CSV table of C-alpha atoms in Angstrom, one decimal:
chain,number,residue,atom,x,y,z
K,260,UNK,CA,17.9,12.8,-49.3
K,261,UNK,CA,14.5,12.5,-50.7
K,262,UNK,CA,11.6,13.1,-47.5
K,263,UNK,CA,8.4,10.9,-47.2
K,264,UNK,CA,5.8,13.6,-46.0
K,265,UNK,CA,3.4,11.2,-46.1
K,266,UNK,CA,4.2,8.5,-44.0
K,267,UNK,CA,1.7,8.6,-41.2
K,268,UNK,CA,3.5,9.1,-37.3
K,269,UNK,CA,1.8,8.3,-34.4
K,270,UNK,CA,2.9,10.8,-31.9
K,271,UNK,CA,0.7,9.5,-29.1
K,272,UNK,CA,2.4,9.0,-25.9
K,273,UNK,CA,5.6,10.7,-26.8
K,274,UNK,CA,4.4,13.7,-24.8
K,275,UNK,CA,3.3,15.7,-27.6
K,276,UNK,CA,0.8,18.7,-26.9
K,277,UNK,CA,-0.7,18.9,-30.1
K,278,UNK,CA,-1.8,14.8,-29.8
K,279,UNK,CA,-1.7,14.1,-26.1
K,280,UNK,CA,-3.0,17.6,-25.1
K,281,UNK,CA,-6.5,16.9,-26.8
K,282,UNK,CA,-7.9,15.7,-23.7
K,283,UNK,CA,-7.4,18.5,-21.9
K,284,UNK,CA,-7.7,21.2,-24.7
K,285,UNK,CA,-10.9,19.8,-26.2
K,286,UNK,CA,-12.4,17.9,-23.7
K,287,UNK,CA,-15.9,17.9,-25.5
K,288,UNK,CA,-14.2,15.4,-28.6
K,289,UNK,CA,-10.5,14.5,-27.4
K,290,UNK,CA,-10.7,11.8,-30.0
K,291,UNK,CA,-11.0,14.4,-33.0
K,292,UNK,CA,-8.2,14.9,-35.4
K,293,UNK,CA,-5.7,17.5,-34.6
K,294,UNK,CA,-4.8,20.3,-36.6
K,295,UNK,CA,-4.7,22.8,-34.4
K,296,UNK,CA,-1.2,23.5,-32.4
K,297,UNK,CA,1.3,24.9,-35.1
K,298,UNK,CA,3.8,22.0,-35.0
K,299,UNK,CA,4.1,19.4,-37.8
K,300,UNK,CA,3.3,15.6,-38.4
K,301,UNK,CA,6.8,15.4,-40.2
K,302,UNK,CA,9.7,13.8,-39.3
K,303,UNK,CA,12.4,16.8,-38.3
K,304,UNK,CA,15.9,16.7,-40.7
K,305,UNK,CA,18.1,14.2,-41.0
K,306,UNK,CA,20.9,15.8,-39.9
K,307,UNK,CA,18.8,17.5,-37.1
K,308,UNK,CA,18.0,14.1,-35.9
K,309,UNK,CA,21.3,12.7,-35.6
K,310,UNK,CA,22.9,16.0,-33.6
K,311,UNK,CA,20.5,15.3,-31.1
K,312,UNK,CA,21.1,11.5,-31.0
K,313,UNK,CA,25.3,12.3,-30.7
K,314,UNK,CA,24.7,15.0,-27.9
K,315,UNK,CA,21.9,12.6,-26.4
K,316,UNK,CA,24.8,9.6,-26.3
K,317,UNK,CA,26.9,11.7,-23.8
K,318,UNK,CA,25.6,10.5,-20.4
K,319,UNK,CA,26.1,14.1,-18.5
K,320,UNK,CA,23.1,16.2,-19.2
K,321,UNK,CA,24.2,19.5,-17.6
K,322,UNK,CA,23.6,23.2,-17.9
K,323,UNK,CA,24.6,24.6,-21.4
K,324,UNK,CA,25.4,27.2,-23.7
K,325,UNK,CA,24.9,27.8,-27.0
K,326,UNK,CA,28.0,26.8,-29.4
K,327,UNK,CA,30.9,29.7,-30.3
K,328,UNK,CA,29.2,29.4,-34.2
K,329,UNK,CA,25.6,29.6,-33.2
K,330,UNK,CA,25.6,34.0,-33.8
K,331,UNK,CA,27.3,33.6,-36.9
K,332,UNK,CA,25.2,31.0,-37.9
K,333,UNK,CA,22.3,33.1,-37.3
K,334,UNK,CA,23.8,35.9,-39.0
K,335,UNK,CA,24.5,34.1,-42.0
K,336,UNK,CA,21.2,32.5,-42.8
K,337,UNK,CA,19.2,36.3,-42.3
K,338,UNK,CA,21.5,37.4,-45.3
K,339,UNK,CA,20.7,33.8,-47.3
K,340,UNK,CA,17.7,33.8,-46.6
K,341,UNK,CA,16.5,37.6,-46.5
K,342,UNK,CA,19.1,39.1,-47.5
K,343,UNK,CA,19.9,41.4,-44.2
K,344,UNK,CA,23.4,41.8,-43.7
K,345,UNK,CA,23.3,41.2,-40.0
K,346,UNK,CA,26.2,41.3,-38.0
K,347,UNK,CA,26.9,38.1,-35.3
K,348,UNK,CA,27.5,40.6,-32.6
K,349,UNK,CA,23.3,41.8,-32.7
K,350,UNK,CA,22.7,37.9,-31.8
K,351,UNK,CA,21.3,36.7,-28.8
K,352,UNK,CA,19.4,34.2,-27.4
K,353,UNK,CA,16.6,32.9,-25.9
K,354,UNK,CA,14.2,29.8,-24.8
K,355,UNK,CA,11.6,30.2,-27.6
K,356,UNK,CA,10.2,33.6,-29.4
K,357,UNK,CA,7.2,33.8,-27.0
K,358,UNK,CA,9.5,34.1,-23.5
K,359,UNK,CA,11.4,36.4,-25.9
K,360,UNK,CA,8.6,38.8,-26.5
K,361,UNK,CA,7.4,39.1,-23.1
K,362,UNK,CA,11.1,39.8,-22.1
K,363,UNK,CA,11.1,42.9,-25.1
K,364,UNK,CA,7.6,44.0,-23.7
K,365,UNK,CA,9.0,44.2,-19.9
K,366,UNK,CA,12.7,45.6,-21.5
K,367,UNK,CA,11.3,48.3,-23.7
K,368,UNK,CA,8.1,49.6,-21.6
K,369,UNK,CA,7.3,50.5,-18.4
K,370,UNK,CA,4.4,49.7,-16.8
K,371,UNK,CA,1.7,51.3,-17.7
K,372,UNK,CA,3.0,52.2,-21.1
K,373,UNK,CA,1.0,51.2,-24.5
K,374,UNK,CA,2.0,48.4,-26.5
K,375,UNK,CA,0.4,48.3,-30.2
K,376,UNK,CA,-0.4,44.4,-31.4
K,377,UNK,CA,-2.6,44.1,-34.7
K,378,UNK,CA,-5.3,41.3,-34.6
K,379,UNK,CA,-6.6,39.3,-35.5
K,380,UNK,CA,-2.8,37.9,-33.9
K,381,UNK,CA,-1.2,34.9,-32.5
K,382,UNK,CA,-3.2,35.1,-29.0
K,383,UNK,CA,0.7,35.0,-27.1
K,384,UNK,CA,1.3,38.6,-27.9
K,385,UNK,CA,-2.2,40.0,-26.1
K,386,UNK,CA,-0.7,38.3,-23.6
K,387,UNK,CA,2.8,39.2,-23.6
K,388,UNK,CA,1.3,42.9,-23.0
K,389,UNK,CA,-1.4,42.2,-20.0
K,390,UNK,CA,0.9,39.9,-18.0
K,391,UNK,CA,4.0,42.4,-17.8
K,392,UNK,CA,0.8,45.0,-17.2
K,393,UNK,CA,1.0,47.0,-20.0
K,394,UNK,CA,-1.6,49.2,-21.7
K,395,UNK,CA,-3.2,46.9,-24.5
K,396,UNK,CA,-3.3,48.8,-28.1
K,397,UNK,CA,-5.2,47.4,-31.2
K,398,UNK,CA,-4.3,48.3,-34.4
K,399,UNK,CA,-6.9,45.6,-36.5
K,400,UNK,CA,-5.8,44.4,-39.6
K,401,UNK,CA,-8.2,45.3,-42.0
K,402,UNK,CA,-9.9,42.3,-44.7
K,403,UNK,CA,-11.0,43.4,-48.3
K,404,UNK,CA,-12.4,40.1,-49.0
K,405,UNK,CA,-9.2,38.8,-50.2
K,406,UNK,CA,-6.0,39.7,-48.3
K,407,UNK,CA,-5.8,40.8,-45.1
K,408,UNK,CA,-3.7,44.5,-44.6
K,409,UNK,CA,-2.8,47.2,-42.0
K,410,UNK,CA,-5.1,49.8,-41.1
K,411,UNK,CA,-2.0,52.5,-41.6
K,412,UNK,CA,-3.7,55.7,-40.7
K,413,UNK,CA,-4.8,54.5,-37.6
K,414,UNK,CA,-1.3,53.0,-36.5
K,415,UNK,CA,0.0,56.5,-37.1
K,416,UNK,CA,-2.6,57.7,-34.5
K,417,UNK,CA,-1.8,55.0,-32.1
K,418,UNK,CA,1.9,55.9,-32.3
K,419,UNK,CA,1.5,59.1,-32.6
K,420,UNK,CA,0.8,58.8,-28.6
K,421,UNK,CA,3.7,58.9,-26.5
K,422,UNK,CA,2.6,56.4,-24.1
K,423,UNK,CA,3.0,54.0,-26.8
K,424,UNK,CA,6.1,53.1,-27.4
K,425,UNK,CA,6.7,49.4,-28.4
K,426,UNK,CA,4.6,47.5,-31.7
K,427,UNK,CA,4.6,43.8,-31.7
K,428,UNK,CA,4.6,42.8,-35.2
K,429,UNK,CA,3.9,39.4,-36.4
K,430,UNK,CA,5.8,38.4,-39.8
K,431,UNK,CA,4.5,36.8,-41.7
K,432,UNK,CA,1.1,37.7,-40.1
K,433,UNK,CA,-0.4,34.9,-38.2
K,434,UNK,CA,-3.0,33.6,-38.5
K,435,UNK,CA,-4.3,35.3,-41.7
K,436,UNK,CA,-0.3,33.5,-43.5
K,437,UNK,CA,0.0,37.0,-45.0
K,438,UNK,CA,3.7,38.4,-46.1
K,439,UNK,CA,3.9,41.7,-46.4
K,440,UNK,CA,5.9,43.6,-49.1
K,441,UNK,CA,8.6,45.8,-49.1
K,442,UNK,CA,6.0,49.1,-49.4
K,443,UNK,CA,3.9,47.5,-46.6
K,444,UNK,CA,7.4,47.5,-44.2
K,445,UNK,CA,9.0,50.7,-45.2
K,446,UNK,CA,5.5,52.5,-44.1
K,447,UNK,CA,5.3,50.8,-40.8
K,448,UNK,CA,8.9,51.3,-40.0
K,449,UNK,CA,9.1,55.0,-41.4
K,450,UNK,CA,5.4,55.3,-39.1
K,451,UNK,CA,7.6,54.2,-36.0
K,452,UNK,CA,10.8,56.2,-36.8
K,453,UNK,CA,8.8,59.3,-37.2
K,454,UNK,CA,7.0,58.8,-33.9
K,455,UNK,CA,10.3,56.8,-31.5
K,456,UNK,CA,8.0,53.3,-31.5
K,457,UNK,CA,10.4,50.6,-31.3
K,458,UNK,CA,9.4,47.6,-33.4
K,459,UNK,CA,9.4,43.9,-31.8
K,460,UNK,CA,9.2,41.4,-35.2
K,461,UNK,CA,8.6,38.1,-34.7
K,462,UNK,CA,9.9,36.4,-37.8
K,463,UNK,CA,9.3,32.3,-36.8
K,464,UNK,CA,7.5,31.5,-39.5
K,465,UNK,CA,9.4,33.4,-42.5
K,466,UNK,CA,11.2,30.4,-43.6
K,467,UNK,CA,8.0,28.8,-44.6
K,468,UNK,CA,7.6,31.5,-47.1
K,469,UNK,CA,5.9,30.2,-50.6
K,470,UNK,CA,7.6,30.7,-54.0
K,471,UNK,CA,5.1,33.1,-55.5
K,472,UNK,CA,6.0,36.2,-52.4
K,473,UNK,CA,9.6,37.4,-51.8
K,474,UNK,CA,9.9,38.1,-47.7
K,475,UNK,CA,11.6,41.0,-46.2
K,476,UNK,CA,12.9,41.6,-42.8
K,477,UNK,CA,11.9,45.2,-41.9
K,478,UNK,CA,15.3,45.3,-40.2
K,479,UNK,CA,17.1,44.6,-43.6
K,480,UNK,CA,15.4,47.3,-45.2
K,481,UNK,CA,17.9,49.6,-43.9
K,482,UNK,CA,19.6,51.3,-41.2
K,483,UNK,CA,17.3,53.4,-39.6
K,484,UNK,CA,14.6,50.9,-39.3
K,485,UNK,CA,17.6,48.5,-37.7
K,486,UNK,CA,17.8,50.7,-35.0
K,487,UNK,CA,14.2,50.6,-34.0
K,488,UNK,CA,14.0,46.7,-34.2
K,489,UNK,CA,14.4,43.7,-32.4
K,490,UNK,CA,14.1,40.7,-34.9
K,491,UNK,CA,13.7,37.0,-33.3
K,492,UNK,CA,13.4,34.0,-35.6
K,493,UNK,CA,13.9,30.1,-35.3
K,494,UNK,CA,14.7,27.2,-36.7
K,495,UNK,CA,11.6,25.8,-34.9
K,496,UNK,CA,8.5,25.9,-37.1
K,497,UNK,CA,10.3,25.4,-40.3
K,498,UNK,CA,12.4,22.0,-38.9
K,499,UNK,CA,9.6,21.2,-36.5
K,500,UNK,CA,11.8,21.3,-33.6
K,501,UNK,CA,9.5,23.6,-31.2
K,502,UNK,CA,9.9,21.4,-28.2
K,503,UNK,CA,13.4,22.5,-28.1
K,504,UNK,CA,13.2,25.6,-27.6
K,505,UNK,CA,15.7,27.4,-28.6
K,506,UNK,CA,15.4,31.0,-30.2
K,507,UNK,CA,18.0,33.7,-31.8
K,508,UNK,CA,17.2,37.9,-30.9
K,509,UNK,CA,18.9,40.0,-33.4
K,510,UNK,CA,19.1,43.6,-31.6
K,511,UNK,CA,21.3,45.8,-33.8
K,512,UNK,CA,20.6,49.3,-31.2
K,513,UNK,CA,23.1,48.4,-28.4
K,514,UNK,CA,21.0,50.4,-25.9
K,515,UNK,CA,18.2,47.8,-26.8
K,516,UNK,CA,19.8,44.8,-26.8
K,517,UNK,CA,21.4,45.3,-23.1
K,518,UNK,CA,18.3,46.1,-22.3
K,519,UNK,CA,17.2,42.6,-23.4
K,520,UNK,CA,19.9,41.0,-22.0
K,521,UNK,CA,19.8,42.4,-18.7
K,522,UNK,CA,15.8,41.3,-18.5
K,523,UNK,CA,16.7,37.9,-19.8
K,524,UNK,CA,19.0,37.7,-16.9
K,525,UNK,CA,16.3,38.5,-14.5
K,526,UNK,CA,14.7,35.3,-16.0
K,527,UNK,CA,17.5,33.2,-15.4
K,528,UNK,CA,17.5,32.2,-19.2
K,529,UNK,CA,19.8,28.6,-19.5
K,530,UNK,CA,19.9,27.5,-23.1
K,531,UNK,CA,18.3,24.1,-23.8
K,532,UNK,CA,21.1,21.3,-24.0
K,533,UNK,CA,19.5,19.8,-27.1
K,534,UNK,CA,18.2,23.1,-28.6
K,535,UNK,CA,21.8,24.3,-29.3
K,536,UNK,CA,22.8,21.0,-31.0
K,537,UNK,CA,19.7,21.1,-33.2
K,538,UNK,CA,20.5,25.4,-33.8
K,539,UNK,CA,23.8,24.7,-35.2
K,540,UNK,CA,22.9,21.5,-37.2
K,541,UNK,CA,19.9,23.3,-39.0
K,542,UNK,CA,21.6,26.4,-39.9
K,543,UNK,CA,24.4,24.8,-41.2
K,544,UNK,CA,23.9,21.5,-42.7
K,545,UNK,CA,22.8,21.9,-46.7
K,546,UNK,CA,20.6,19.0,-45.8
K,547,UNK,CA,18.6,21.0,-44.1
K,548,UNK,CA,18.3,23.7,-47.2
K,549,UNK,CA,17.0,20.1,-49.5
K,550,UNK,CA,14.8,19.4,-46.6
K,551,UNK,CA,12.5,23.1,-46.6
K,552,UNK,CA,12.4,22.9,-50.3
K,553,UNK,CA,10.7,19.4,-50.5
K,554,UNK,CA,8.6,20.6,-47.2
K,555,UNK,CA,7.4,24.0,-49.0
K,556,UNK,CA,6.3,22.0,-52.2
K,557,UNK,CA,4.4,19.6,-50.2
K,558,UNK,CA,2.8,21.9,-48.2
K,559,UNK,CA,1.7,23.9,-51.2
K,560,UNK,CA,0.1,21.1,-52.1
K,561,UNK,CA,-1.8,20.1,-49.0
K,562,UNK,CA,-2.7,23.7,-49.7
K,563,UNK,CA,-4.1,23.2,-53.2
K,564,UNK,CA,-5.5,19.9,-51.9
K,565,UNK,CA,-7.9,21.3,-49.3
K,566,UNK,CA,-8.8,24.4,-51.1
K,567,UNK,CA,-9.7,22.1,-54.4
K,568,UNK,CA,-11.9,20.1,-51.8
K,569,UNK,CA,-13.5,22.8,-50.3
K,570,UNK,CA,-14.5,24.6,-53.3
K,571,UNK,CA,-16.0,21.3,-54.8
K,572,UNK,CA,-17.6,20.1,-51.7
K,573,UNK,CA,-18.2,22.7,-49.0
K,574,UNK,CA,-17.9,26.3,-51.2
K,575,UNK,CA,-19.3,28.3,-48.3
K,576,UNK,CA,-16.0,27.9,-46.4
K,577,UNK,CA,-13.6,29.6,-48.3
K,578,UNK,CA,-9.6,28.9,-47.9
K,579,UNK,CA,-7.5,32.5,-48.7
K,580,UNK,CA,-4.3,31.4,-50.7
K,581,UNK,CA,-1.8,31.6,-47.9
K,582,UNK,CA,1.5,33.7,-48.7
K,583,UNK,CA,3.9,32.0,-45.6
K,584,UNK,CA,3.1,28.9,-42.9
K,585,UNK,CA,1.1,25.5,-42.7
K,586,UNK,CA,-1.9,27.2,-41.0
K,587,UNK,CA,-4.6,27.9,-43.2
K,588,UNK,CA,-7.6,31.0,-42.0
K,589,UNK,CA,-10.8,29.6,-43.2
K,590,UNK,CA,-13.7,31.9,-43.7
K,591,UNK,CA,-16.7,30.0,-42.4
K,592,UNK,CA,-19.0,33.0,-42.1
K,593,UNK,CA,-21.1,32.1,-44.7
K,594,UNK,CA,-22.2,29.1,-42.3
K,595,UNK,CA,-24.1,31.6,-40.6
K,596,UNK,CA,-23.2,30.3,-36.8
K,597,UNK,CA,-21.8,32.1,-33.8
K,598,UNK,CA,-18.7,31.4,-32.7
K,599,UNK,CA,-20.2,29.1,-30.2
K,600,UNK,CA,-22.1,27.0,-32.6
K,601,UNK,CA,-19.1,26.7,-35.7
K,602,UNK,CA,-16.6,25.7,-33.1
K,603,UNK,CA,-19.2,23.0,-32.1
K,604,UNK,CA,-19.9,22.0,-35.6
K,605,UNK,CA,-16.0,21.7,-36.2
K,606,UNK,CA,-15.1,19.8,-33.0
K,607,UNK,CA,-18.1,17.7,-32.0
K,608,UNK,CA,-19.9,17.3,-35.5
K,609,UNK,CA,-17.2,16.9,-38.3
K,610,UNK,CA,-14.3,15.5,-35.5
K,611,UNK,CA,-11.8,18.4,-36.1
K,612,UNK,CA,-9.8,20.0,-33.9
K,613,UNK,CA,-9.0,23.3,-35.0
K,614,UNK,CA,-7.5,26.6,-33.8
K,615,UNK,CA,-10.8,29.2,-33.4
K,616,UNK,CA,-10.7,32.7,-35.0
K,617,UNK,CA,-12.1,34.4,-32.0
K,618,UNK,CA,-8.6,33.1,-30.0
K,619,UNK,CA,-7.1,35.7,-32.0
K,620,UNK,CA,-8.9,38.7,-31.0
K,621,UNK,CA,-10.9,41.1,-33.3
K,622,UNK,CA,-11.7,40.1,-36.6
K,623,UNK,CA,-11.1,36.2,-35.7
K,624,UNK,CA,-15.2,36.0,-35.5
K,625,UNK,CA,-16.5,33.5,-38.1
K,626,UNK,CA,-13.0,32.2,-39.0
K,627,UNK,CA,-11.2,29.1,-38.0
K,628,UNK,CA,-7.4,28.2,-38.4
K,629,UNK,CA,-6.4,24.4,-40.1
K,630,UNK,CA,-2.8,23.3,-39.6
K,631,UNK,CA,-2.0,21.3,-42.8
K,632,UNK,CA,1.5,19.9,-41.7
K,633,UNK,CA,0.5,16.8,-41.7
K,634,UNK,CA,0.1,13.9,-44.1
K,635,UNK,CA,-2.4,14.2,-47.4
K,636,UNK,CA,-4.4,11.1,-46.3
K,637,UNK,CA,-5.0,12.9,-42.5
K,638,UNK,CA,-6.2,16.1,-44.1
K,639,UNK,CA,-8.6,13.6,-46.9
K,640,UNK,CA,-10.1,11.9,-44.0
K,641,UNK,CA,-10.3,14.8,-42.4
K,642,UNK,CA,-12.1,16.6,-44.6
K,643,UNK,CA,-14.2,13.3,-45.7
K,644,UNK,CA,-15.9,14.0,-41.9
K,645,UNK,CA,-16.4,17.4,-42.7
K,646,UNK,CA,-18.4,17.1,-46.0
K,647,UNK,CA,-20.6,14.8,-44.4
K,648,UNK,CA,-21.8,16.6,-41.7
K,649,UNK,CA,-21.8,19.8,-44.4
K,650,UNK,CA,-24.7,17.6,-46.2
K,651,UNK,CA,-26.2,16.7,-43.4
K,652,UNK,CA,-26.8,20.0,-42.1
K,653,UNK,CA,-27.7,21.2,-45.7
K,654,UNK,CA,-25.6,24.8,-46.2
C-alpha cells in the first residue's frame, strides 16, 4: 500500500497533546504551529488501524493482557531489525518506556544511590532519577562542531564510584538524533562491566534509523553486556501510536528482571486494551515493514527539505544531519540570544512551537529541537514565517 505523507490532518479536538495542548504549553502563542511533542502528523498503518477498529467493535472494554505472541513478537523483530538474538522469555511489559525507566531507576538503586544520564537528554530521564530520589550524575555529551559524542573518560570516573550503579542511556541519543556505532557501545558497556553499572537503554526511537548508519543494540553485542542491560523499545514512535501506550522490557539477567517485575507490580501495571492489539499488529504485519520504509524516505526528505532552506535563507541556524528520529537539534547560537530571547523569537516572532535546548539540560543552551513528522507544505509555511522575521530582525 502506497502512504500519502502529505495529506494535511487536522488533529484538533481529537484530544491530541501536541495540537490541543498548545494552549496550555505555550500560552504566550497557542496559535503557533506545532512541532514540538515527538508524535507524528501521519496517519498510523493500515493494518494498525484496523486491529484497533476490530478490538474497538467488541462492546466490553475490560482489563487486559497482552496476547500469548506479543514476547515472541518482540523477540523476533530485535533479531530483524538489530540483529540480537533475544530470547521471548527476557520480554516484559510495560505502559510506555518512560513509566518503565522510573520503574528500572526505583528496581536497580536504592535511594540515595547515583544514577549517570548524559545531557543534553530527553528531559524524562533527569526526572526519572530526582522523583524516585536518587543522586543525579551528568555525564555531558561532548559537540565537536559536528557530531555530538561521549565524554568516555569521565564516565569511567562516574562509574568508577560505587554509589553509582545504574546509567540511563538514550539510543539513539535524543535530542542531538545521534546513533552510536559498534566501538562507541562496546566502550560504554565494557566501562560498566568493569565497574558493576547496570545499563538502562532506551531504544524507542531505533526503528527510525536512516539508511546511511547501521544501529546496534548494546545488548546484542554480546553476552556479557546482556547481563548488565535492560533494553525497552516500542512500536510507538515509529507507527505513531504513542497514545497507546504500550511498551516491551527485554531483561536477559533474571535477577534484574524480577526485580522489574516485582516494582512494576507495586505500580499496579494493567496493559492498555488497545495497545496490545496495535503491539501484535505492528510487529507482525509485513504492512507495517512497507509502511517505515516509505516513512524513513519521507522523512529524509523533510530533512533535506529544511536544511536546503535553512542554508539558503537563514545560514546562521545550522541543521546537523540527523543519524535516527523526526526531531531535528538546530544550532541557533549564532543568533546571539539567550535562551530567553530565541525561545521568544521562535514562538512569538516566527509562530513556531518548538521543543527548547535548555529542556534538556547542559549543553541544550542556544539550541532548539524541530519535529519534522509532519507534512512538507506545514514545515514550508513554517519556515516561510521564520525567514521573514530572520530579515526583519537582520542576522
Amino acid at each position: 500500500m502506497k502512504y500519502n505523507f502529505d495529506e494535511v490532518l487536522d488533529r484538533r479536538g481529537t484530544l491530541s497533546h501536541k495540537w490541543d495542548g498548545m494552549e496550555e504549553g505555550f500560552p504566550r502563542n497557542p496559535q503557533a504551529i506545532p512541532l514540538w511533542v515527538a508524535d507524528m502528523d501521519f496517519p498510523c498503518p493500515r493494518p494498525v488501524v484496523e486491529a484497533v477498529c476490530r478490538r474497538a467493535a467488541h462492546p466490553v472494554y475490560g482489563y487486559s493482557d497482552m496476547s500469548i505472541h506479543a514476547k515472541e513478537l518482540a523477540a523476533a523483530w530485535q533479531e530483524k531489525k538489530n540483529g540480537w538474538k533475544a530470547k521471548p522469555e527476557w520480554v516484559t511489559f510495560s505502559n510506555g518506556i518512560v513509566p518503565a525507566l522510573s520503574a528500572m531507576v526505583a528496581a536497580f538503586t536504592e535511594p540515595g544511590e547515583g544514577v549517570i544520564i548524559q545531557p543534553p537528554v530527553y528531559y524524562p530521564f533527569r526526572d526519572s532519577v530526582v522523583n524516585n530520589d536518587r543522586k543525579l550524575v551528568e555525564n555531558p555529551l561532548v559537540f565537536d562542531g559536528e557530531k555530538w559524542g561521549i565524554h568516555f573518560d569521565e564516565l569511567e570516573e562516574l562509574a568508577a564510584d560505587p554509589a553509582n550503579r545504574l546509567l540511563l542511556l538514550c539510543h539513539p541519543l535524543n535530542p542531538v538524533s545521534r546513533v552510536l556505532n559498534e566501538e562507541e557501545l562496546k566502550r560504554i558497556g565494557d566501562i560498566c562491566l568493569r565497574n558493576h553499572v547496570i545499563v538502562a537503554v532506551d531504544e524507542i526511537h531505533s526503528d527510525l534509523t536512516y539508511r546511511h548508519k547501521h544501529f546496534y543494540s548494546l545488548a546484542g553485542l554480546g553476552e556479557a553486556y546482556e547481563q548488565i542491560s535492560a533494553t525497552a523499545m516500542a512500536p510507538s514512535k515509529v507507527f505513531n501510536i504513542a497514545g497507546l501506550q504500550t511498551s516491551a522490557i527485554l531483561i536477559p539477567n533474571e535477577d534484574l528482571r524480577e526485580a522489574f517485575i516485582k516494582e512494576m507490580d507495586k505500580r499496579v501495571y494493567i496493559p492498555n486494551l488497545f495497545g496490545a492489539a496495535a503491539f501484535d499488529a505492528a510487529y507482525s504485519d509485513p504492512e507495517c515493514e512497507e509502511y517505515l520504509e516509505q516513512l524513513l524516505t519521507y522523512l529524509w526528505e523533510n530533512y533535506l527539505f529544511v536544511d536546503g532552506y535553512l542554508k539558503k535563507w537563514m545560514p546562521k541556524i545550522t541543521c546537523q544531519k540527523p543519524d535516527a528520529t523526526y526531531l531535528l537539534w538546530l544550532d541557533c547560537r549564532q543568533l546571539c540570544l539567550n535562551d530567553e530571547d530565541l525561545e521568544r523569537f521562535w514562538l512569538e516572532e516566527a509562530g513556531l512551537a518548538l521543543d527548547a535546548g535548555r529542556w534538556f539540560g547542559k549543553g541544550g543552551s542556544g539550541f532548539m529541537r524541530m519535529n519534522i513528522g509532519c507534512a512538507r507544505s506545514l514545515l514550508e509555511k513554517g519556515l516561510g514565517q521564520l525567514r521573514e522575521v530572520y530579515r526583519k530582525r537582520k542576522f
